[in-house]
Structures are given as C-alpha cells and as structure tokens.
GROMACS .gro file of C-alpha atoms in nm:
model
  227
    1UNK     CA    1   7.312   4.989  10.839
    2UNK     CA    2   7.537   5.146  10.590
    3UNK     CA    3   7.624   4.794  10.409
    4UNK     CA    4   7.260   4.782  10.388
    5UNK     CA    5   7.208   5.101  10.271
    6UNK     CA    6   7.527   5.246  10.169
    7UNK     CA    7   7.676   5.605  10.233
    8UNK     CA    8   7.582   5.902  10.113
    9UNK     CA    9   7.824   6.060   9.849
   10UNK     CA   10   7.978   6.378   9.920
   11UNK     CA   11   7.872   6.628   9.725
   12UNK     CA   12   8.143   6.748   9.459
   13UNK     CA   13   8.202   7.135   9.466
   14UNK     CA   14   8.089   7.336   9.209
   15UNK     CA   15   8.316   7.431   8.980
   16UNK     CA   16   8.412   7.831   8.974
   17UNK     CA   17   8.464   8.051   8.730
   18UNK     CA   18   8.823   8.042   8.789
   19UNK     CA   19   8.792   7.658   8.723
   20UNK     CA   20   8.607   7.714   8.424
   21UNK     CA   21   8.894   7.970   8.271
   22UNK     CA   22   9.138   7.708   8.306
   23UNK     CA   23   8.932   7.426   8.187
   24UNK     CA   24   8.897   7.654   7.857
   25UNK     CA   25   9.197   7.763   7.856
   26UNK     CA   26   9.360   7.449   7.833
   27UNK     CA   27   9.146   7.314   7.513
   28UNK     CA   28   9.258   7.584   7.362
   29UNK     CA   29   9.594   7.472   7.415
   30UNK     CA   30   9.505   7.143   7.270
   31UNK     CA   31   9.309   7.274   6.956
   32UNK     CA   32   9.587   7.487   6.905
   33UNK     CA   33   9.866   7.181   6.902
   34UNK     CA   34   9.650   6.981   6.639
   35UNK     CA   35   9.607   7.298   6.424
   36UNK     CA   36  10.014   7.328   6.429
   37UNK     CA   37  10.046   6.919   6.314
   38UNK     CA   38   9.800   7.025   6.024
   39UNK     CA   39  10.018   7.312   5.914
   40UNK     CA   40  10.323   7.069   5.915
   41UNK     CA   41  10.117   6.814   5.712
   42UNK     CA   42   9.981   7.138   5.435
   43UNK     CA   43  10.380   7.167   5.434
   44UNK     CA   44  10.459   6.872   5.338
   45UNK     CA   45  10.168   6.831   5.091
   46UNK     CA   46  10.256   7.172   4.913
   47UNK     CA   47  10.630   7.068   4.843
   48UNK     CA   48  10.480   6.720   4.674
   49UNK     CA   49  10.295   6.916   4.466
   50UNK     CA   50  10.546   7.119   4.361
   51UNK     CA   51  10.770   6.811   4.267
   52UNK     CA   52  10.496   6.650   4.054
   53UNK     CA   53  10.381   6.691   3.711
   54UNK     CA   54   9.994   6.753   3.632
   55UNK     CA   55   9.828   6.425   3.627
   56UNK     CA   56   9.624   6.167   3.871
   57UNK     CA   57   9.891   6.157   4.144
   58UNK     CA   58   9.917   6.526   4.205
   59UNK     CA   59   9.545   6.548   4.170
   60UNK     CA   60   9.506   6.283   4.445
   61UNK     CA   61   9.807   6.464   4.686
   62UNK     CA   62   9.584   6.768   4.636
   63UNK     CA   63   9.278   6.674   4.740
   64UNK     CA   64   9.435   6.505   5.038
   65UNK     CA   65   9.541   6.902   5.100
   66UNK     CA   66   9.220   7.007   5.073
   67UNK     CA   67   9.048   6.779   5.324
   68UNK     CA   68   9.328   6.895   5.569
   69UNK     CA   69   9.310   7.214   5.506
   70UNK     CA   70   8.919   7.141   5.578
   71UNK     CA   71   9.011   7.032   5.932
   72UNK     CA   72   9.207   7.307   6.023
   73UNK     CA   73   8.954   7.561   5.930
   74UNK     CA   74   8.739   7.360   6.177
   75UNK     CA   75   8.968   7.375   6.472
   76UNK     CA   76   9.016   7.730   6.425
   77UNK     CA   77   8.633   7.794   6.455
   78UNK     CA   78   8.634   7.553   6.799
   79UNK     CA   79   9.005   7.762   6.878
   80UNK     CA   80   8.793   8.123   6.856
   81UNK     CA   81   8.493   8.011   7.006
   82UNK     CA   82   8.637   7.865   7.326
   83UNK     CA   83   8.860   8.168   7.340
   84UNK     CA   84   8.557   8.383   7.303
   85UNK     CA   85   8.399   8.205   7.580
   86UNK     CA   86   8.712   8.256   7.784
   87UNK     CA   87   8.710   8.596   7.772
   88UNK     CA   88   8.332   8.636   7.862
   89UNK     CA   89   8.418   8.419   8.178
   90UNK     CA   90   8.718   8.630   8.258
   91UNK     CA   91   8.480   8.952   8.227
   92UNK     CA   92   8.235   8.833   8.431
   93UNK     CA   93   8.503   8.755   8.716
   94UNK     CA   94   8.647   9.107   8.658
   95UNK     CA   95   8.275   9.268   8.662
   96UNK     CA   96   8.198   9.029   8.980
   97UNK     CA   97   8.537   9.146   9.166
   98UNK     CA   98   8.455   9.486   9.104
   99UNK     CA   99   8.132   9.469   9.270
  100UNK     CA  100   8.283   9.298   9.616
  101UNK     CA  101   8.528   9.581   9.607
  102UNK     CA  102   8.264   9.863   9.610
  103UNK     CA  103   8.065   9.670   9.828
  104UNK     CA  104   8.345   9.683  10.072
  105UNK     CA  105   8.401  10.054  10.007
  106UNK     CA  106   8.036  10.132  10.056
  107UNK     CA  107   8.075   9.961  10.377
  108UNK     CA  108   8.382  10.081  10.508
  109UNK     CA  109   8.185  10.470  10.442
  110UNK     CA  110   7.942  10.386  10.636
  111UNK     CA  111   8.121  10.277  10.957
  112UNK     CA  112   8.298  10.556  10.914
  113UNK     CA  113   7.992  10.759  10.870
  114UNK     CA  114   7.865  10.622  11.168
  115UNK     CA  115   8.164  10.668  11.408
  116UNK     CA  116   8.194  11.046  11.272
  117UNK     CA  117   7.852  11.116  11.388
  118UNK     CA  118   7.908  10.939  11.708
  119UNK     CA  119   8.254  11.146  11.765
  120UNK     CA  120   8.070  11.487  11.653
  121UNK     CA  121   7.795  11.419  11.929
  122UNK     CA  122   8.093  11.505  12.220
  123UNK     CA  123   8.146  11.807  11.960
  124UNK     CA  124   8.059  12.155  12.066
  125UNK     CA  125   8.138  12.435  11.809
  126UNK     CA  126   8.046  12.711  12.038
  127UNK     CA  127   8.281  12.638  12.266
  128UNK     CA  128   8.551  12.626  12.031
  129UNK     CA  129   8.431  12.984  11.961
  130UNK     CA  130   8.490  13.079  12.303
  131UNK     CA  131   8.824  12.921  12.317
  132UNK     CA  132   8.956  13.103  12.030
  133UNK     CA  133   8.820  13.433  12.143
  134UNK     CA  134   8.924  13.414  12.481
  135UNK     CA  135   9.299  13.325  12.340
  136UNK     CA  136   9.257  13.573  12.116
  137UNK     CA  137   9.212  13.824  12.401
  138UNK     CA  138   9.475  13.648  12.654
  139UNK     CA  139   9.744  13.733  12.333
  140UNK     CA  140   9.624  14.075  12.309
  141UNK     CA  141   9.685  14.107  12.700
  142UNK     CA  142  10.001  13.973  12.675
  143UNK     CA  143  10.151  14.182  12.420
  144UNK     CA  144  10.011  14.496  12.622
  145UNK     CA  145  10.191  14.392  12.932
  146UNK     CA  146  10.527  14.424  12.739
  147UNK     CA  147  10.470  14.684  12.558
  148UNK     CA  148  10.420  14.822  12.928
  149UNK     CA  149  10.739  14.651  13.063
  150UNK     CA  150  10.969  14.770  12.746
  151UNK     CA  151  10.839  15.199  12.837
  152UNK     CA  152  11.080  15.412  12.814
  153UNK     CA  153  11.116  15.682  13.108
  154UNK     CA  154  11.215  16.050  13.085
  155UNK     CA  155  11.279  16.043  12.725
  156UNK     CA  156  11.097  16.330  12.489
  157UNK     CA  157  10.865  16.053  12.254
  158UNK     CA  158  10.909  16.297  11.961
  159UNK     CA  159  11.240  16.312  11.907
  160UNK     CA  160  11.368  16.288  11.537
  161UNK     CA  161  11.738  16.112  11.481
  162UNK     CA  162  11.781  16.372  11.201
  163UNK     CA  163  11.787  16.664  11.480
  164UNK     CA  164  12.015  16.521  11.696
  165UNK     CA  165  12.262  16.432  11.455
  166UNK     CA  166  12.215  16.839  11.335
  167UNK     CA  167  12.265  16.878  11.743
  168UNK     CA  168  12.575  16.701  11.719
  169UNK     CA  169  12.758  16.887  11.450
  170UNK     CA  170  12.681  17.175  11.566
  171UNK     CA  171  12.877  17.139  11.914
  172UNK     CA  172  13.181  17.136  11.699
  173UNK     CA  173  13.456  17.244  11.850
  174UNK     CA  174  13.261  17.296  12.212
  175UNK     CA  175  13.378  16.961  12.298
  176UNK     CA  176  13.762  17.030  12.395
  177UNK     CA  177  13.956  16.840  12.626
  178UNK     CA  178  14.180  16.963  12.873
  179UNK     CA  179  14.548  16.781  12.872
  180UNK     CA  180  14.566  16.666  13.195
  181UNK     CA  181  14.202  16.520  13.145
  182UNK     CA  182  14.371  16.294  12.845
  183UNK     CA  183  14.508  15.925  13.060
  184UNK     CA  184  14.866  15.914  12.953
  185UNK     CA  185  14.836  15.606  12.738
  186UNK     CA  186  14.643  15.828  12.471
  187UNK     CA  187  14.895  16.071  12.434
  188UNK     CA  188  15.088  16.082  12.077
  189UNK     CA  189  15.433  16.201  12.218
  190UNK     CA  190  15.724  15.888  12.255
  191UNK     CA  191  15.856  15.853  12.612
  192UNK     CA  192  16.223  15.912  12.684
  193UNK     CA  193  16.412  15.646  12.713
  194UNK     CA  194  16.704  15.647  13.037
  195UNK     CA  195  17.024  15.670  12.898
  196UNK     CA  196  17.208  15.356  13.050
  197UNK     CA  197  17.540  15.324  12.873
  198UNK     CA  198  17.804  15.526  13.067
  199UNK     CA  199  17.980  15.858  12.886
  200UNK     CA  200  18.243  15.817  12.676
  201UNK     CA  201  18.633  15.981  12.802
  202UNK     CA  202  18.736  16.322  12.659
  203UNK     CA  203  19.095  16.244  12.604
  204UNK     CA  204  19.270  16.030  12.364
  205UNK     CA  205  19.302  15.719  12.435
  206UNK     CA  206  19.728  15.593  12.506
  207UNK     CA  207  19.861  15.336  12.303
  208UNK     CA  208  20.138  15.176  12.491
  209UNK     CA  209  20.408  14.924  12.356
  210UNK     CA  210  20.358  14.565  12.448
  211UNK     CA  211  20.640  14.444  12.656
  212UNK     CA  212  20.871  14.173  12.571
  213UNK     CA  213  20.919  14.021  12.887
  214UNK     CA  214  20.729  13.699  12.859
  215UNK     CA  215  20.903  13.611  12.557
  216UNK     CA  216  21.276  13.646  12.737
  217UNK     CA  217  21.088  13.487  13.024
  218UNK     CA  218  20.980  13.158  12.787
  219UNK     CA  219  21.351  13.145  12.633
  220UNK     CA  220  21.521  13.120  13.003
  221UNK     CA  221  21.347  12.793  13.076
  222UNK     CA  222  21.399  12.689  12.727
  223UNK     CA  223  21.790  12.715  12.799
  224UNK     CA  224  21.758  12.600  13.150
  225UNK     CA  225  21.603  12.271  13.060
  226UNK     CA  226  21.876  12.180  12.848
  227UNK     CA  227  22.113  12.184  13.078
   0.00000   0.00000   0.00000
C-alpha cells in the first residue's frame, strides 16, 4: 500500500524565533564581507586615479568607482535593514520571555496564596492571646516567688548605709582589745632567740712552747738507719 500510495512526509518544524535571529544574523555577516571586498576595490580605484592625468582613461577608472561605490551603498541598505529586522525579532523574544516569567510568578503567588489560607484555617489568634497572657502571668508569679525566697529576716528595711557608717566612727576608741585576747602570731614584739653557743672563759688563755721532741725523735731513726 505505501508503494502504491507513498508515505506521508513528516512535517518540518517551524522555524523559531531563535532560528530566525540566526538566519539574519548570518546574512548580515555575508552582506557585510561583500561590502569589505568593495572597499578594497574603491581602494584600489582611488590610488589609479591619483596616478593618472585628466583624460579618457581616468574618466573611464572613475566611473568604474562610481558604479562600485553604487553597490556598496546598496548592501548597506540590505546590511541595516536585516539588522533592523534582527533586533525587532530579538525584542519580541525578550518581550515574549518576560511574559512566561510573570506568568510563572503570578502562579507561584497564587499557590502560595492558596496554601497560606489553607495553613491560617488551623490558625486561632485568640488563643495565641491567651497563651501570651497566661505566660505573661506565670512570669509575674515567678518573679514573686523569689522575691519571696530572697526576704530578708530580722533586719530594720529602713536602714540608710550613710548612718551606719556615722555609727561606726563614732565607736571610736570603744572597740579595745584586751592583750591576752590578741593570738600570739599578731603580736609586733620579736621572740627571743635561745642562746646556744656555750660562754666564753674569763681567764687568759696560756700560750705554751711547742716541744721539740718529734724532731730529735725523726733524727734518731735517721742516724739509726745508716748504720
């Protein structure tokens, strides 16, 4: 059945806008490489002229400029239009991309819109009131119960540090100490020290001659070795 009929073609995409950019874009390349040979070619025309005298020859090399020059003009019209249409294309993408963005913003809001209300239904504000209040009031106890604990007991509540220090300078001299209530460690006065070397003789100490003995002694065995 197919040889008979044949297959259906597949249908070609359509081209984008991103495929028409760089479909553009790339004639513009090419305009713009035959504009640059018909500079080099007004180049080499204007230094012939230069070279030449007035007469036919020039006159022909010169309109042979002109007609070039002609061209180029022409490709530069075609070289800003396709540009022009380039940048239209490119705007519309931009323009078109900006759209899907705040599409997907606007959605995103609203699911979140939605899932706000949906959390804000399990919500109840007055009984967040009453939880603050009744902390409130549980803080308060607290801070009762040690101000309770931290009392102070048998202790005059007016009582001004300026009078007792007055109170205090006025004892004075009230406040003496008996000696033997002073520990011995606080006392000023050195203890004495035992006297452990032993006392010194009263009389003069004798000097008596050394005797001579051991030398006479040392001499005898002198002279009885010899014999």
């Amino acid at each position: 059945m197919n040889r008979i009929f044949g297959m259906s073609k597949a249908k070609a995409p359509k081209p984008t806008l991103d495929d028409a950019i760089t479909s553009t874009d790339s004639r513009v390349g090419a305009v713009e490489v035959k504009i640059k040979k018909l500079d080099g070619e007004l180049a080499r025309f204007r230094d012939q002229m230069k070279k030449m005298r007035d007469g036919p020859g020039k006159n022909a090399v010169k309109q042979r400029a002109l007609r070039v020059l002609q061209q180029k003009k022409m490709y530069e019209a075609q070289r800003d239009q396709l540009m022009q249409q380039s940048f239209n294309m490119e705007s519309a993408v931009f323009a078109t991309e900006n759209i899907k963005n705040t599409m997907s913003t606007m959605q995103a809001m609203q699911d979140s819109n939605k899932e706000m209300k949906k959390q804000y239904k399990n919500v109840d504000i007055d009984k967040i009131y009453d939880m603050q209040d009744e902390m409130a009031e549980l803080l308060e106890q607290a801070n009762e119960v040690q101000e309770l604990m931290g009392r102070s007991y048998n202790l005059p509540e007016d009582l001004d540090e300026q009078d007792l220090e007055a109170e205090l300078d006025a004892l004075g001299d009230d406040l003496v100490f008996e000696e033997n209530d002073v520990p011995s460690y606080l006392n000023d006065a050195e203890p004495e020290m035992p006297d452990l070397l032993p006392d010194a003789p009263d009389g003069a100490i004798s000097h008596q001659p050394v005797s001579d003995k051991p030398a006479e002694t040392h001499a005898t065995a002198e002279h009885a070795m010899r014999m």
